[in-house]
Amino acid sequence: MRKDDCIFCKLANGDIPTNTIYEDSDFRVFLDAAPATKGHCLIVPKEHFDNLEELSDDVASKVFPLAKKMMKLLKEKLGWDGFNVVQNNGEIAGQTVFHFHTHLIPRYIDDGQNLNMKPSSPKEGELEEVLSQIVS
Ligand code: AMP
Ligand code: ZN
């Protein structure tokens, strides 16, 4: 289903032009308008889902095979040195467009980007406590 007031529904379905690098019956992959690096693009399903939680299993099962295919294409054409696959869910996690999408971010030596997590040092017993909360 499409959502009338959703910009990514319009972009994915071709109602608004995009810099498309790939399209099939389920997805459009196009260049991000504010790229973090050269070749930064977005895998966007044509159907509307707010986020990963809402995504159908069918569409979900096709995202990583497509990411892999696009990664290979971008390697061939742009020759990246590394690659980030990023997918944000919820405002606190950096989601700004509430139509599920996956960022493909080619990385280059000295590209000046830093998408790394900040590591922490858990106190003794902390990981076990979290584990017991999740697995019980
Ligand atoms: P997120 O923060 O994960 O929701 O990512 C949204 C991404 O969509 C950002 O990287 C934006 O630069 C990108 N974006 C927003 N509007 C457009 C647009 N019209 N065309 C291409 N990319 C867009
Ligand atoms: Zn949408």
PDB file of C-alpha atoms and ligand atoms in Angstrom:
ATOM      1  CA  MET A   1       0.000   0.000   0.000  1.00  0.00           C
ATOM      2  CA  ARG A   2       1.066   3.576  -0.654  1.00  0.00           C
ATOM      3  CA  LYS A   3       0.623   6.511   1.682  1.00  0.00           C
ATOM      4  CA  ASP A   4      -0.618   9.745   0.099  1.00  0.00           C
ATOM      5  CA  ASP A   5       1.454  12.154   2.163  1.00  0.00           C
ATOM      6  CA  CYS A   6       4.710  10.164   1.997  1.00  0.00           C
ATOM      7  CA  ILE A   7       7.550  11.585  -0.093  1.00  0.00           C
ATOM      8  CA  PHE A   8       9.363   8.221  -0.395  1.00  0.00           C
ATOM      9  CA  CYS A   9       6.180   6.560  -1.737  1.00  0.00           C
ATOM     10  CA  LYS A  10       6.263   9.174  -4.499  1.00  0.00           C
ATOM     11  CA  LEU A  11      10.007   8.815  -5.127  1.00  0.00           C
ATOM     12  CA  ALA A  12       9.997   5.002  -5.092  1.00  0.00           C
ATOM     13  CA  ASN A  13       7.038   4.795  -7.452  1.00  0.00           C
ATOM     14  CA  GLY A  14       8.394   7.355  -9.904  1.00  0.00           C
ATOM     15  CA  ASP A  15       5.834  10.128  -9.261  1.00  0.00           C
ATOM     16  CA  ILE A  16       8.769  12.427  -8.499  1.00  0.00           C
ATOM     17  CA  PRO A  17      12.018  11.933 -10.446  1.00  0.00           C
ATOM     18  CA  THR A  18      15.077  10.529  -8.710  1.00  0.00           C
ATOM     19  CA  ASN A  19      18.637   9.682  -9.691  1.00  0.00           C
ATOM     20  CA  THR A  20      17.810   6.003  -9.998  1.00  0.00           C
ATOM     21  CA  ILE A  21      20.584   3.411 -10.246  1.00  0.00           C
ATOM     22  CA  TYR A  22      18.299   0.359 -10.062  1.00  0.00           C
ATOM     23  CA  GLU A  23      14.603  -0.489 -10.151  1.00  0.00           C
ATOM     24  CA  ASP A  24      12.527  -3.665 -10.010  1.00  0.00           C
ATOM     25  CA  SER A  25       8.926  -4.468  -9.113  1.00  0.00           C
ATOM     26  CA  ASP A  26       9.593  -4.131  -5.359  1.00  0.00           C
ATOM     27  CA  PHE A  27      12.269  -1.466  -5.011  1.00  0.00           C
ATOM     28  CA  ARG A  28      13.895   1.651  -6.354  1.00  0.00           C
ATOM     29  CA  VAL A  29      17.500   2.457  -5.490  1.00  0.00           C
ATOM     30  CA  PHE A  30      18.433   6.097  -5.947  1.00  0.00           C
ATOM     31  CA  LEU A  31      21.149   8.539  -4.977  1.00  0.00           C
ATOM     32  CA  ASP A  32      20.669  10.275  -1.636  1.00  0.00           C
ATOM     33  CA  ALA A  33      20.071  14.007  -2.196  1.00  0.00           C
ATOM     34  CA  ALA A  34      22.521  14.869   0.604  1.00  0.00           C
ATOM     35  CA  PRO A  35      25.177  12.165   0.201  1.00  0.00           C
ATOM     36  CA  ALA A  36      27.565  11.334   3.011  1.00  0.00           C
ATOM     37  CA  THR A  37      30.015  10.051   0.383  1.00  0.00           C
ATOM     38  CA  LYS A  38      30.187   9.629  -3.378  1.00  0.00           C
ATOM     39  CA  GLY A  39      27.588   7.045  -4.434  1.00  0.00           C
ATOM     40  CA  HIS A  40      25.556   7.150  -1.183  1.00  0.00           C
ATOM     41  CA  CYS A  41      22.195   5.736  -2.168  1.00  0.00           C
ATOM     42  CA  LEU A  42      18.983   4.446  -0.664  1.00  0.00           C
ATOM     43  CA  ILE A  43      17.144   1.165  -1.169  1.00  0.00           C
ATOM     44  CA  VAL A  44      13.466   2.100  -0.950  1.00  0.00           C
ATOM     45  CA  PRO A  45      10.560  -0.352  -1.259  1.00  0.00           C
ATOM     46  CA  LYS A  46       7.682   0.752  -3.481  1.00  0.00           C
ATOM     47  CA  GLU A  47       5.238  -0.315  -0.809  1.00  0.00           C
ATOM     48  CA  HIS A  48       4.938   1.852   2.299  1.00  0.00           C
ATOM     49  CA  PHE A  49       6.224   0.578   5.637  1.00  0.00           C
ATOM     50  CA  ASP A  50       7.061   3.043   8.411  1.00  0.00           C
ATOM     51  CA  ASN A  51      10.149   1.171   9.581  1.00  0.00           C
ATOM     52  CA  LEU A  52      11.810  -2.235   9.926  1.00  0.00           C
ATOM     53  CA  GLU A  53       9.331  -3.349  12.596  1.00  0.00           C
ATOM     54  CA  GLU A  54       6.491  -2.864  10.122  1.00  0.00           C
ATOM     55  CA  LEU A  55       8.278  -4.298   7.081  1.00  0.00           C
ATOM     56  CA  SER A  56       6.762  -7.442   5.561  1.00  0.00           C
ATOM     57  CA  ASP A  57       8.910 -10.577   5.723  1.00  0.00           C
ATOM     58  CA  ASP A  58       8.700 -10.842   1.952  1.00  0.00           C
ATOM     59  CA  VAL A  59      10.173  -7.388   1.335  1.00  0.00           C
ATOM     60  CA  ALA A  60      12.628  -7.809   4.213  1.00  0.00           C
ATOM     61  CA  SER A  61      13.971 -11.012   2.676  1.00  0.00           C
ATOM     62  CA  LYS A  62      14.856  -9.120  -0.511  1.00  0.00           C
ATOM     63  CA  VAL A  63      16.700  -6.188   1.054  1.00  0.00           C
ATOM     64  CA  PHE A  64      20.065  -7.823   1.774  1.00  0.00           C
ATOM     65  CA  PRO A  65      20.363  -9.656  -1.549  1.00  0.00           C
ATOM     66  CA  LEU A  66      19.705  -6.294  -3.237  1.00  0.00           C
ATOM     67  CA  ALA A  67      22.178  -4.490  -0.969  1.00  0.00           C
ATOM     68  CA  LYS A  68      24.791  -7.065  -1.980  1.00  0.00           C
ATOM     69  CA  LYS A  69      24.019  -6.585  -5.670  1.00  0.00           C
ATOM     70  CA  MET A  70      24.270  -2.780  -5.368  1.00  0.00           C
ATOM     71  CA  MET A  71      27.481  -3.084  -3.371  1.00  0.00           C
ATOM     72  CA  LYS A  72      29.013  -5.053  -6.237  1.00  0.00           C
ATOM     73  CA  LEU A  73      27.782  -2.535  -8.824  1.00  0.00           C
ATOM     74  CA  LEU A  74      29.185   0.380  -6.827  1.00  0.00           C
ATOM     75  CA  LYS A  75      32.486  -1.442  -6.346  1.00  0.00           C
ATOM     76  CA  GLU A  76      32.764  -1.971 -10.078  1.00  0.00           C
ATOM     77  CA  LYS A  77      31.806   1.601 -10.984  1.00  0.00           C
ATOM     78  CA  LEU A  78      33.212   3.673  -8.123  1.00  0.00           C
ATOM     79  CA  GLY A  79      35.857   1.418  -6.576  1.00  0.00           C
ATOM     80  CA  TRP A  80      35.065   1.953  -2.903  1.00  0.00           C
ATOM     81  CA  ASP A  81      37.495   0.896  -0.152  1.00  0.00           C
ATOM     82  CA  GLY A  82      34.841  -0.037   2.422  1.00  0.00           C
ATOM     83  CA  PHE A  83      31.089   0.035   2.783  1.00  0.00           C
ATOM     84  CA  ASN A  84      28.466   0.888   5.409  1.00  0.00           C
ATOM     85  CA  VAL A  85      24.902  -0.418   5.313  1.00  0.00           C
ATOM     86  CA  VAL A  86      22.808   1.756   7.640  1.00  0.00           C
ATOM     87  CA  GLN A  87      19.143   1.540   8.514  1.00  0.00           C
ATOM     88  CA  ASN A  88      17.579   3.955  11.011  1.00  0.00           C
ATOM     89  CA  ASN A  89      14.344   3.336  12.935  1.00  0.00           C
ATOM     90  CA  GLY A  90      12.743   6.091  15.000  1.00  0.00           C
ATOM     91  CA  GLU A  91      13.679   9.715  15.475  1.00  0.00           C
ATOM     92  CA  ILE A  92      16.134   9.022  18.309  1.00  0.00           C
ATOM     93  CA  ALA A  93      17.970   6.622  16.003  1.00  0.00           C
ATOM     94  CA  GLY A  94      18.264   9.235  13.263  1.00  0.00           C
ATOM     95  CA  GLN A  95      15.276   8.351  11.101  1.00  0.00           C
ATOM     96  CA  THR A  96      14.010  11.480   9.344  1.00  0.00           C
ATOM     97  CA  VAL A  97      11.879   9.905   6.606  1.00  0.00           C
ATOM     98  CA  PHE A  98       9.288   7.522   8.000  1.00  0.00           C
ATOM     99  CA  HIS A  99       9.139   5.150   5.058  1.00  0.00           C
ATOM    100  CA  PHE A 100      11.516   2.209   5.525  1.00  0.00           C
ATOM    101  CA  HIS A 101      14.800   2.619   3.662  1.00  0.00           C
ATOM    102  CA  THR A 102      18.339   1.310   3.780  1.00  0.00           C
ATOM    103  CA  HIS A 103      21.385   3.507   3.253  1.00  0.00           C
ATOM    104  CA  LEU A 104      24.224   2.162   1.122  1.00  0.00           C
ATOM    105  CA  ILE A 105      27.308   4.224   1.850  1.00  0.00           C
ATOM    106  CA  PRO A 106      30.486   3.523  -0.092  1.00  0.00           C
ATOM    107  CA  ARG A 107      33.567   4.453   1.918  1.00  0.00           C
ATOM    108  CA  TYR A 108      36.867   5.762   0.630  1.00  0.00           C
ATOM    109  CA  ILE A 109      40.223   6.189   2.316  1.00  0.00           C
ATOM    110  CA  ASP A 110      40.300   9.743   3.740  1.00  0.00           C
ATOM    111  CA  ASP A 111      36.586  10.393   2.997  1.00  0.00           C
ATOM    112  CA  GLY A 112      36.363  12.255   6.319  1.00  0.00           C
ATOM    113  CA  GLN A 113      33.226  10.429   7.457  1.00  0.00           C
ATOM    114  CA  ASN A 114      32.849   8.653  10.780  1.00  0.00           C
ATOM    115  CA  LEU A 115      29.823   6.407  11.240  1.00  0.00           C
ATOM    116  CA  ASN A 116      31.363   4.455  14.098  1.00  0.00           C
ATOM    117  CA  MET A 117      29.545   3.665  17.333  1.00  0.00           C
ATOM    118  CA  LYS A 118      31.067   5.017  20.554  1.00  0.00           C
ATOM    119  CA  PRO A 119      32.081   1.950  22.592  1.00  0.00           C
ATOM    120  CA  SER A 120      31.486   1.763  26.371  1.00  0.00           C
ATOM    121  CA  SER A 121      32.924  -0.329  29.203  1.00  0.00           C
ATOM    122  CA  PRO A 122      30.101  -2.247  30.923  1.00  0.00           C
ATOM    123  CA  LYS A 123      30.323  -2.684  34.710  1.00  0.00           C
ATOM    124  CA  GLU A 124      30.730  -6.155  36.147  1.00  0.00           C
ATOM    125  CA  GLY A 125      27.477  -8.094  35.780  1.00  0.00           C
ATOM    126  CA  GLU A 126      25.888  -5.516  33.463  1.00  0.00           C
ATOM    127  CA  LEU A 127      25.924  -7.677  30.345  1.00  0.00           C
ATOM    128  CA  GLU A 128      24.533 -10.640  32.292  1.00  0.00           C
ATOM    129  CA  GLU A 129      21.733  -8.409  33.635  1.00  0.00           C
ATOM    130  CA  VAL A 130      20.817  -7.276  30.127  1.00  0.00           C
ATOM    131  CA  LEU A 131      20.999 -10.855  28.897  1.00  0.00           C
ATOM    132  CA  SER A 132      18.603 -12.004  31.608  1.00  0.00           C
ATOM    133  CA  GLN A 133      16.175  -9.224  30.650  1.00  0.00           C
ATOM    134  CA  ILE A 134      16.200 -10.332  27.019  1.00  0.00           C
ATOM    135  CA  VAL A 135      16.452 -14.081  27.409  1.00  0.00           C
ATOM    136  CA  SER A 136      14.160 -15.254  30.187  1.00  0.00           C
TER     137      SER A 136
HETATM  138  P1  AMP B   1      17.054   8.760   7.450  1.00  0.00           P
HETATM  139  O1  AMP B   1      17.688   9.866   8.248  1.00  0.00           O
HETATM  140  O2  AMP B   1      17.633   7.414   7.703  1.00  0.00           O
HETATM  141  O3  AMP B   1      15.553   8.781   7.560  1.00  0.00           O
HETATM  142  O4  AMP B   1      17.443   9.062   5.940  1.00  0.00           O
HETATM  143  C1  AMP B   1      16.717   9.884   5.092  1.00  0.00           C
HETATM  144  C2  AMP B   1      17.611  10.174   3.927  1.00  0.00           C
HETATM  145  O5  AMP B   1      16.812  10.570   2.831  1.00  0.00           O
HETATM  146  C3  AMP B   1      18.618  11.322   4.164  1.00  0.00           C
HETATM  147  O6  AMP B   1      19.939  10.839   3.949  1.00  0.00           O
HETATM  148  C4  AMP B   1      18.208  12.378   3.147  1.00  0.00           C
HETATM  149  O7  AMP B   1      19.323  13.042   2.612  1.00  0.00           O
HETATM  150  C5  AMP B   1      17.485  11.547   2.105  1.00  0.00           C
HETATM  151  N1  AMP B   1      16.478  12.257   1.342  1.00  0.00           N
HETATM  152  C6  AMP B   1      15.439  12.995   1.831  1.00  0.00           C
HETATM  153  N2  AMP B   1      14.695  13.477   0.814  1.00  0.00           N
HETATM  154  C7  AMP B   1      15.261  13.026  -0.332  1.00  0.00           C
HETATM  155  C8  AMP B   1      14.959  13.179  -1.720  1.00  0.00           C
HETATM  156  N3  AMP B   1      13.924  13.921  -2.135  1.00  0.00           N
HETATM  157  N4  AMP B   1      15.760  12.563  -2.615  1.00  0.00           N
HETATM  158  C9  AMP B   1      16.815  11.820  -2.207  1.00  0.00           C
HETATM  159  N5  AMP B   1      17.150  11.652  -0.927  1.00  0.00           N
HETATM  160  C10 AMP B   1      16.394  12.238   0.007  1.00  0.00           C
HETATM  161 ZN    ZN B   2       5.811   5.809   1.963  1.00  0.00          ZN
END
